[in-house]
Amino acid sequence: MRIVVVIVGIVLSISSWAQVGYKIDFKINGLKDTTAYLGYYYGESTYVKDTAKVNSIGAFQFTGAKALPHGVYFLILNKTRIFEMVISGDQQFTMETSTSDYIKNMKVTGDDDNKIFFENMAFNMARNQEATPYFTTVKDSTASEEAKASARASLQKINEKVMAYQNELLAKYPKTMTARMLKATKPIEVPDPPKRADGSIDSTFQYKYYRQHFFDNFDLADDALIRLPKPLYTEKLTEYLERLIIPQPDSVMNAINALVARVKHNQETYKYLVWNTVLNYQNPKIMGLDEVYVRLYDTYFASGEMDFWISASIKKNLKDHADKLRLSLVGQTAKNLIMQDQNLVLRSMYDIKKKYTILFFFDPDCGHCKEETPKLVDFYNKNKDRFGVEVYAVSADTSMLKMKNYIKEMKMPWITVNGPRSTVGSYQNLYDAFSTPTLYVLDEKKKIIAKKPPIERLVDFLENYERMQKSKSGAGGGQ
């Protein structure tokens, strides 16, 4: 009896050992004596994972001691992507096809996931062929409206066939890579808003429903969804944060932290999600959201949370950028500048008693500055009294002569000072102004209310800002 137990144990051990790693055998008729590569997707990039020599009868093998991460992979021949395949639980299987038609002639042995994957691909190709004449009719400007209506109806039926096929696949094989990929691309169906007791409809219902259920079909904690032909993970994350979250630092950070909590148990998705948000907010499209970058660095990098993968050099680069941004975030009180003007008189920015101060950093030799400065001069001359504006312009060059000539050439009617001739040290230790031109708008208390806005949008910005201030004042007065 003991001998039987030992033998069974050995068999189980051999069986377990045999499943470790990956072994994918290929036989491609019509191919011979070349090199094949196994590639994979990762976000927006592609990489080569393995190499194999193809023999005289088109046989080759990719093999490795460590299992491959789940996702969509592809075969490369002569620098060309030939066809895709899925990698999931079964990683020891055989694929046989021919160069005459890689997809139609594909036979998979030992892996149900790839069988389903290629069957789905063949089904979609057949439906596309079926739909082609109807698409032609719909696009045909000479076709009658009746013919177009009939073609649209036929296309709708084909689409229903595809959806029914995919829904059946999702129900029968939910854990396969094929099903996970299809589910991830499935749109959220938003119901019609319910009627209130008084018969009215909540106009925000569908927006709230869509936001709440946005990731129902997309498992953020599944790192296989990073390895798709389309960078869907990044796209979903970007759409959620940019379209469904109020573009304010607190709201965005709360949303990111909530997403992180869902993926943190998987280091790969934890790393990927956090890194994507860092890239998103290092140079944000919306003013003021650079604070998100600073807070992301403090929360996930300065804290050591990302030390399991981040290199010391990249971490230092992140820190340097965060420290530059944190010098002058929207909402902070601007640091005072005291510098010499063209008459060698010290001019303090805090001495300006206007409703708004525009802080403008420029370089006399900067081509872009020469394009932007006339716009600011025009804005100033037309709007200084309307809004109560003064400009405090800082020349980045040490040359006083260059500054004087620039003032004269550009007809600059405001306070202009020489940045290096300062009693408060380098302005780059006080402001994120490492390139020129750079512009800030400060309120009467010298609080930063705008950072790097386009000069041509200054009127719109100040009008909107004053409207918001009046609204807040009105709301406060009614309490």
Coordinates of C-alpha atoms in Angstrom, one line a residue:
M1 CA 0.0 0.0 0.0
R2 CA 2.9 2.4 0.8
I3 CA 4.4 1.6 -2.5
V4 CA 1.2 2.6 -4.3
V5 CA 1.0 5.9 -2.3
V6 CA 4.6 6.7 -3.2
I7 CA 4.0 6.0 -6.9
V8 CA 0.9 8.1 -6.9
G9 CA 2.9 10.9 -5.3
I10 CA 5.6 10.7 -7.9
V11 CA 3.0 10.8 -10.7
L12 CA 1.4 13.8 -9.2
S13 CA 4.8 15.5 -8.8
I14 CA 5.7 14.8 -12.4
S15 CA 2.3 16.1 -13.6
S16 CA 2.7 19.3 -11.6
W17 CA 6.2 19.8 -12.9
A18 CA 5.0 19.2 -16.5
Q19 CA 2.6 22.1 -16.2
V20 CA 5.2 24.6 -15.0
G21 CA 6.2 27.2 -17.6
Y22 CA 5.1 27.2 -21.2
K23 CA 5.6 25.1 -24.3
I24 CA 3.9 26.1 -27.5
D25 CA 4.5 24.0 -30.6
F26 CA 3.8 25.3 -34.1
K27 CA 3.6 23.6 -37.4
I28 CA 3.0 26.0 -40.3
N29 CA 2.9 24.3 -43.8
G30 CA 4.6 26.4 -46.4
L31 CA 7.1 27.9 -43.9
K32 CA 10.7 26.7 -43.6
D33 CA 14.2 27.6 -42.5
T34 CA 13.6 31.0 -40.9
T35 CA 13.3 32.6 -37.4
A36 CA 10.0 33.2 -35.6
Y37 CA 9.3 35.5 -32.7
L38 CA 6.6 35.5 -30.0
G39 CA 5.5 39.0 -29.2
Y40 CA 3.1 40.5 -26.8
Y41 CA 1.2 43.8 -26.2
Y42 CA 1.8 45.9 -23.1
G43 CA -0.3 49.1 -23.0
E44 CA 0.6 51.1 -26.0
S45 CA 3.8 49.1 -26.7
T46 CA 4.8 45.8 -28.1
Y47 CA 7.7 43.5 -27.0
V48 CA 9.3 40.3 -28.1
K49 CA 9.2 37.5 -25.5
D50 CA 10.8 34.5 -27.2
T51 CA 12.6 33.4 -30.4
A52 CA 12.5 30.0 -32.2
K53 CA 14.2 28.5 -35.3
V54 CA 11.8 27.2 -37.9
N55 CA 12.9 23.9 -39.4
S56 CA 12.6 22.6 -43.0
I57 CA 9.0 21.4 -42.4
G58 CA 7.7 24.5 -40.7
A59 CA 7.9 23.2 -37.2
F60 CA 9.2 25.3 -34.2
Q61 CA 8.6 25.7 -30.5
F62 CA 8.5 28.5 -27.9
T63 CA 9.3 27.2 -24.5
G64 CA 10.2 28.6 -21.1
A65 CA 10.5 27.5 -17.5
K66 CA 8.2 30.4 -16.2
A67 CA 4.6 30.7 -17.1
L68 CA 3.7 33.6 -19.4
P69 CA 1.5 36.4 -18.0
H70 CA -2.1 36.1 -19.4
G71 CA -2.9 38.3 -22.4
V72 CA -2.9 38.5 -26.2
Y73 CA 0.3 37.5 -27.9
F74 CA 1.3 37.4 -31.6
L75 CA 3.6 35.5 -34.0
I76 CA 6.2 37.5 -35.9
L77 CA 7.9 36.4 -39.1
N78 CA 10.2 38.7 -41.2
K79 CA 9.4 41.6 -38.9
T80 CA 5.7 41.2 -39.8
R81 CA 2.9 40.4 -37.3
I82 CA 1.3 37.3 -38.7
F83 CA -1.6 36.4 -36.3
E84 CA -2.6 36.8 -32.7
M85 CA -3.3 34.2 -30.0
V86 CA -4.3 34.2 -26.4
I87 CA -2.3 33.0 -23.4
S88 CA -4.1 32.0 -20.3
G89 CA -4.3 28.9 -18.1
D90 CA -3.2 26.2 -20.6
Q91 CA 0.3 27.1 -21.8
Q92 CA 1.3 23.8 -23.3
F93 CA -0.5 23.3 -26.6
T94 CA 0.0 22.9 -30.4
M95 CA -1.0 25.2 -33.2
E96 CA -1.1 24.0 -36.8
T97 CA -1.9 26.0 -39.9
S98 CA -0.6 27.0 -43.4
T99 CA 0.7 30.1 -45.0
S100 CA -2.2 30.1 -47.5
D101 CA -4.5 31.3 -44.8
Y102 CA -3.3 31.4 -41.2
I103 CA -6.7 32.0 -39.6
K104 CA -9.0 29.7 -41.6
N105 CA -6.6 26.8 -41.6
M106 CA -5.8 27.1 -37.9
K107 CA -6.1 23.9 -35.7
V108 CA -5.4 24.1 -32.0
T109 CA -4.8 21.1 -29.8
G110 CA -4.5 21.2 -26.0
D111 CA -6.0 24.7 -25.4
D112 CA -9.7 25.4 -25.4
D113 CA -9.1 29.2 -25.1
N114 CA -7.3 29.5 -28.4
K115 CA -9.9 27.2 -30.1
I116 CA -12.6 29.7 -28.9
F117 CA -10.4 32.6 -29.9
F118 CA -9.9 31.5 -33.5
E119 CA -13.6 30.3 -33.8
N120 CA -14.7 33.8 -32.7
M121 CA -12.3 35.3 -35.2
A122 CA -13.6 33.1 -38.1
F123 CA -17.2 33.9 -37.1
N124 CA -16.5 37.7 -37.1
M125 CA -14.8 37.5 -40.5
A126 CA -17.8 35.6 -41.9
R127 CA -20.2 38.2 -40.5
N128 CA -18.0 41.1 -41.9
Q129 CA -18.2 39.4 -45.4
E130 CA -21.9 39.1 -45.0
A131 CA -22.3 42.7 -44.0
T132 CA -20.1 44.2 -46.8
P133 CA -22.8 44.5 -49.5
Y134 CA -25.1 46.2 -47.0
F135 CA -22.4 48.7 -46.0
T136 CA -21.9 49.4 -49.7
T137 CA -25.6 50.2 -50.2
V138 CA -25.7 52.5 -47.1
K139 CA -22.8 54.5 -48.4
D140 CA -24.0 54.6 -52.0
S141 CA -25.3 58.1 -52.7
T142 CA -27.3 56.8 -55.7
A143 CA -29.2 54.1 -53.7
S144 CA -32.8 54.8 -52.8
E145 CA -33.9 55.5 -49.2
E146 CA -35.9 52.3 -49.3
A147 CA -32.8 50.3 -50.3
K148 CA -30.7 52.0 -47.6
A149 CA -33.4 51.3 -44.9
S150 CA -33.4 47.6 -45.9
A151 CA -29.6 47.5 -45.8
R152 CA -29.6 49.0 -42.3
A153 CA -32.2 46.5 -41.1
S154 CA -30.0 43.7 -42.5
L155 CA -26.9 45.1 -40.7
Q156 CA -28.9 45.3 -37.5
K157 CA -29.7 41.6 -37.8
I158 CA -26.1 40.7 -38.4
N159 CA -25.0 42.8 -35.4
E160 CA -27.6 40.9 -33.3
K161 CA -26.1 37.6 -34.5
V162 CA -22.6 38.8 -33.4
M163 CA -23.9 40.0 -30.0
A164 CA -25.8 36.7 -29.4
Y165 CA -22.7 34.7 -30.3
Q166 CA -20.5 36.7 -28.0
N167 CA -23.0 36.6 -25.1
E168 CA -23.2 32.8 -25.4
L169 CA -19.4 32.6 -25.4
L170 CA -19.2 34.8 -22.3
A171 CA -21.8 32.6 -20.5
K172 CA -20.1 29.3 -21.4
Y173 CA -16.4 30.3 -21.0
P174 CA -16.3 33.2 -18.6
K175 CA -12.8 32.6 -17.3
T176 CA -11.0 32.3 -20.7
M177 CA -8.8 35.1 -22.0
T178 CA -11.1 35.3 -25.0
A179 CA -14.2 36.0 -22.8
R180 CA -12.3 38.4 -20.5
M181 CA -11.2 40.4 -23.6
L182 CA -14.7 40.5 -25.1
K183 CA -16.3 41.5 -21.9
A184 CA -13.8 44.3 -21.4
T185 CA -14.9 45.8 -24.7
K186 CA -18.7 45.4 -24.0
P187 CA -20.4 48.8 -23.6
I188 CA -22.4 49.7 -20.5
E189 CA -26.1 49.7 -21.2
V190 CA -27.6 52.7 -19.4
P191 CA -31.3 52.5 -18.6
D192 CA -33.8 55.3 -19.2
P193 CA -34.1 57.6 -16.1
P194 CA -37.0 56.6 -13.8
K195 CA -39.7 59.1 -13.2
R196 CA -40.1 60.8 -9.8
A197 CA -43.3 60.8 -7.9
D198 CA -44.2 64.2 -9.4
G199 CA -43.6 62.9 -13.0
S200 CA -40.3 64.8 -13.4
I201 CA -37.0 63.1 -14.5
D202 CA -33.6 63.3 -12.9
S203 CA -31.5 64.7 -15.7
T204 CA -28.3 63.5 -13.9
F205 CA -29.5 59.9 -13.5
Q206 CA -27.8 58.5 -16.7
Y207 CA -24.5 60.3 -16.0
K208 CA -24.5 59.0 -12.4
Y209 CA -25.4 55.4 -13.5
Y210 CA -22.7 55.4 -16.2
R211 CA -20.1 56.6 -13.8
Q212 CA -21.1 54.1 -11.1
H213 CA -21.1 51.2 -13.5
F214 CA -18.3 52.3 -15.7
F215 CA -16.0 49.4 -14.8
D216 CA -18.7 46.7 -14.5
N217 CA -17.3 44.9 -17.6
F218 CA -13.7 45.8 -17.1
D219 CA -11.8 44.3 -14.3
L220 CA -9.1 46.8 -13.4
A221 CA -7.3 44.2 -11.2
D222 CA -6.9 41.8 -14.2
D223 CA -3.4 42.5 -15.6
A224 CA -4.2 40.5 -18.7
L225 CA -6.2 43.5 -19.8
I226 CA -3.0 45.5 -20.0
R227 CA -1.9 43.0 -22.7
L228 CA -4.5 43.7 -25.4
P229 CA -4.0 44.7 -29.0
K230 CA -5.7 48.1 -28.2
P231 CA -4.5 50.0 -25.1
L232 CA -7.9 49.6 -23.6
Y233 CA -6.8 49.8 -19.9
T234 CA -5.2 53.3 -20.5
E235 CA -8.2 54.4 -22.5
K236 CA -10.7 53.4 -19.9
L237 CA -8.7 55.0 -17.1
T238 CA -8.3 58.2 -19.0
E239 CA -12.0 58.4 -20.0
Y240 CA -13.1 57.8 -16.5
L241 CA -10.8 60.4 -14.9
E242 CA -11.2 63.1 -17.6
R243 CA -14.9 62.7 -18.5
L244 CA -16.6 61.5 -15.4
I245 CA -14.7 63.1 -12.6
I246 CA -14.9 66.8 -11.7
P247 CA -11.5 68.4 -12.8
Q248 CA -10.4 69.5 -9.3
P249 CA -7.4 68.1 -7.5
D250 CA -9.4 66.7 -4.5
S251 CA -12.0 65.0 -6.7
V252 CA -9.4 63.5 -9.0
M253 CA -7.2 62.2 -6.2
N254 CA -10.2 60.7 -4.4
A255 CA -11.2 58.9 -7.6
I256 CA -7.6 57.7 -8.2
N257 CA -7.3 56.4 -4.6
A258 CA -10.6 54.6 -4.9
L259 CA -9.4 52.9 -8.1
V260 CA -6.0 52.0 -6.5
A261 CA -7.9 50.3 -3.6
R262 CA -9.5 48.0 -6.2
V263 CA -6.2 46.9 -7.8
K264 CA -3.6 47.0 -5.0
H265 CA -3.7 43.3 -4.4
N266 CA -2.2 42.8 -7.9
Q267 CA 1.2 44.4 -8.1
E268 CA 1.2 44.6 -11.9
T269 CA -2.1 46.5 -12.1
Y270 CA -1.2 48.6 -9.0
K271 CA 2.0 49.7 -10.7
Y272 CA 0.4 50.2 -14.1
L273 CA -2.6 52.2 -12.9
V274 CA -0.5 54.5 -10.7
W275 CA 2.1 55.0 -13.4
N276 CA -0.6 55.9 -16.0
T277 CA -2.1 58.5 -13.7
V278 CA 1.4 60.0 -13.2
L279 CA 1.9 60.3 -16.9
N280 CA -1.6 61.8 -17.3
Y281 CA -1.0 64.6 -14.8
Q282 CA 2.6 65.5 -15.4
N283 CA 1.5 68.0 -18.0
P284 CA -2.3 68.2 -17.5
K285 CA -4.6 69.7 -20.1
I286 CA -6.6 71.5 -17.4
M287 CA -5.0 74.2 -15.4
G288 CA -4.5 73.4 -11.7
L289 CA -4.4 69.7 -12.1
D290 CA -0.6 69.6 -11.8
E291 CA -1.3 69.4 -8.1
V292 CA -2.6 65.9 -8.8
Y293 CA 0.9 65.0 -10.0
V294 CA 2.5 66.3 -6.8
R295 CA 0.1 64.5 -4.6
L296 CA 0.5 61.2 -6.6
Y297 CA 4.3 61.5 -6.1
D298 CA 3.9 62.2 -2.4
T299 CA 1.4 59.4 -1.9
Y300 CA 2.8 56.6 -4.0
F301 CA 6.5 57.3 -4.6
A302 CA 7.9 59.5 -1.8
S303 CA 6.1 57.1 0.6
G304 CA 8.0 54.1 -0.8
E305 CA 4.8 52.4 -2.1
M306 CA 6.2 52.0 -5.6
D307 CA 9.7 50.9 -4.5
F308 CA 9.0 47.3 -5.5
W309 CA 9.5 48.3 -9.1
I310 CA 10.7 51.9 -9.6
S311 CA 14.4 52.6 -10.2
A312 CA 16.2 55.2 -8.1
S313 CA 16.9 57.3 -11.2
I314 CA 13.3 57.4 -12.3
K315 CA 12.1 58.1 -8.8
K316 CA 14.6 61.1 -8.6
N317 CA 13.2 62.4 -11.9
L318 CA 9.7 62.2 -10.5
K319 CA 10.7 64.0 -7.3
D320 CA 12.5 66.8 -9.2
H321 CA 9.4 67.4 -11.4
A322 CA 7.1 67.3 -8.4
D323 CA 9.3 69.7 -6.4
K324 CA 9.3 72.1 -9.4
L325 CA 5.5 72.0 -9.6
R326 CA 4.9 72.4 -5.9
L327 CA 6.7 75.7 -5.9
S328 CA 3.6 77.5 -7.3
L329 CA 0.4 75.6 -7.4
V330 CA -3.0 77.3 -8.1
G331 CA -4.4 78.3 -4.8
Q332 CA -1.1 79.0 -3.1
T333 CA 0.1 82.5 -2.2
A334 CA 2.7 83.7 -4.7
K335 CA 6.1 84.4 -3.3
N336 CA 7.3 88.0 -3.4
L337 CA 9.8 89.0 -6.0
I338 CA 12.1 92.1 -5.4
M339 CA 14.3 92.9 -8.4
Q340 CA 15.9 95.8 -10.2
D341 CA 14.1 97.6 -13.1
Q342 CA 15.9 99.2 -16.0
N343 CA 16.7 102.3 -13.8
L344 CA 18.3 100.0 -11.2
V345 CA 15.5 100.7 -8.8
L346 CA 14.3 97.7 -6.7
R347 CA 10.7 96.9 -7.5
S348 CA 8.7 94.6 -5.2
M349 CA 5.8 92.6 -6.7
Y350 CA 3.9 92.9 -3.4
D351 CA 3.8 96.7 -3.8
I352 CA 1.4 96.3 -6.7
K353 CA -2.1 97.2 -5.3
K354 CA -4.2 96.2 -8.3
K355 CA -7.1 93.7 -8.3
Y356 CA -5.0 91.4 -10.5
T357 CA -1.3 91.0 -11.0
I358 CA 0.0 89.2 -14.1
L359 CA 3.5 87.7 -13.5
F360 CA 5.2 87.2 -16.8
F361 CA 8.6 85.5 -17.2
F362 CA 10.3 86.0 -20.5
D363 CA 13.7 85.9 -22.2
P364 CA 14.8 88.6 -24.7
D365 CA 16.3 86.0 -26.9
C366 CA 13.3 83.6 -26.8
G367 CA 11.5 83.4 -30.2
H368 CA 8.2 82.2 -28.6
C369 CA 8.4 85.2 -26.2
K370 CA 8.6 87.5 -29.1
E371 CA 5.4 86.0 -30.4
E372 CA 3.5 86.1 -27.1
T373 CA 4.7 89.5 -25.7
P374 CA 2.8 91.6 -28.2
K375 CA -0.4 89.7 -27.4
L376 CA 0.1 90.5 -23.7
V377 CA 0.8 94.2 -24.6
D378 CA -2.4 94.3 -26.6
F379 CA -4.4 92.7 -23.7
Y380 CA -2.9 95.1 -21.2
N381 CA -3.6 98.2 -23.2
K382 CA -7.2 97.2 -23.8
N383 CA -8.1 95.7 -20.4
K384 CA -5.9 97.1 -17.6
D385 CA -8.6 99.5 -16.4
R386 CA -11.5 97.2 -17.1
F387 CA -10.1 94.4 -14.8
G388 CA -7.7 96.4 -12.7
V389 CA -4.5 94.7 -14.0
E390 CA -0.8 95.3 -13.6
V391 CA 2.0 93.2 -15.1
Y392 CA 5.2 92.4 -13.3
A393 CA 7.5 91.1 -16.1
V394 CA 10.7 89.2 -15.2
S395 CA 13.6 89.0 -17.7
A396 CA 15.5 85.7 -17.4
D397 CA 18.6 87.1 -19.0
T398 CA 21.4 88.7 -17.0
S399 CA 21.9 91.5 -19.6
M400 CA 20.3 94.8 -18.6
L401 CA 20.9 96.1 -22.1
K402 CA 19.0 93.3 -23.7
M403 CA 16.1 93.9 -21.3
K404 CA 16.0 97.6 -22.1
N405 CA 16.1 97.0 -25.9
Y406 CA 13.3 94.3 -25.5
I407 CA 11.1 96.8 -23.5
K408 CA 11.6 99.4 -26.2
E409 CA 11.0 97.0 -29.1
M410 CA 7.9 95.4 -27.6
K411 CA 6.6 98.7 -26.2
M412 CA 6.1 97.2 -22.8
P413 CA 4.2 99.7 -20.6
W414 CA 4.3 97.8 -17.3
I415 CA 6.8 97.0 -14.6
T416 CA 9.7 95.0 -16.0
V417 CA 12.6 93.8 -13.9
N418 CA 15.8 91.8 -14.3
G419 CA 15.4 88.3 -12.8
P420 CA 19.1 87.7 -11.9
R421 CA 19.3 91.1 -10.1
S422 CA 17.2 89.9 -7.2
T423 CA 17.2 90.3 -3.4
V424 CA 15.2 87.1 -2.9
G425 CA 17.3 84.7 -4.8
S426 CA 16.6 82.9 -8.0
Y427 CA 13.0 83.0 -9.1
Q428 CA 13.3 79.4 -10.2
N429 CA 13.5 78.5 -6.5
L430 CA 10.1 80.2 -6.0
Y431 CA 8.2 79.5 -9.2
D432 CA 7.7 76.8 -11.8
A433 CA 9.1 79.0 -14.5
F434 CA 11.8 76.9 -16.0
S435 CA 10.8 77.7 -19.6
T436 CA 9.8 81.0 -21.2
P437 CA 7.4 82.5 -21.6
T438 CA 5.6 81.5 -18.4
L439 CA 2.6 83.4 -17.1
Y440 CA 0.7 83.5 -13.8
V441 CA -2.4 85.4 -12.7
L442 CA -2.6 86.5 -9.1
D443 CA -5.6 88.1 -7.2
E444 CA -5.4 91.2 -5.0
K445 CA -4.1 89.1 -2.1
K446 CA -1.4 87.6 -4.4
K447 CA -3.0 84.2 -4.4
I448 CA -2.3 82.3 -7.6
I449 CA -5.6 81.9 -9.5
A450 CA -4.2 80.9 -12.9
K451 CA -1.0 79.1 -14.0
K452 CA 0.3 79.2 -17.5
P453 CA -3.0 80.2 -19.2
P454 CA -2.9 81.1 -22.9
I455 CA -2.6 84.9 -23.3
E456 CA -5.4 84.9 -25.9
R457 CA -7.7 83.4 -23.2
L458 CA -7.0 85.9 -20.5
V459 CA -10.2 87.9 -21.1
D460 CA -12.3 84.8 -21.0
F461 CA -10.6 83.6 -17.9
L462 CA -11.0 86.8 -16.0
E463 CA -14.6 87.2 -17.0
N464 CA -15.4 83.6 -15.9
Y465 CA -13.4 84.1 -12.7
E466 CA -15.3 87.3 -11.8
R467 CA -18.6 85.6 -12.6
M468 CA -17.7 82.7 -10.2
Q469 CA -16.6 85.1 -7.5
K470 CA -19.9 87.0 -7.7
S471 CA -21.8 83.7 -7.6
K472 CA -19.9 82.6 -4.5
S473 CA -20.5 86.0 -2.9
G474 CA -24.2 85.9 -3.7
A475 CA -24.5 82.4 -2.3
G476 CA -22.7 83.4 0.9
G477 CA -24.8 86.5 1.3
G478 CA -28.0 84.4 1.2
Q479 CA -27.1 82.3 4.1

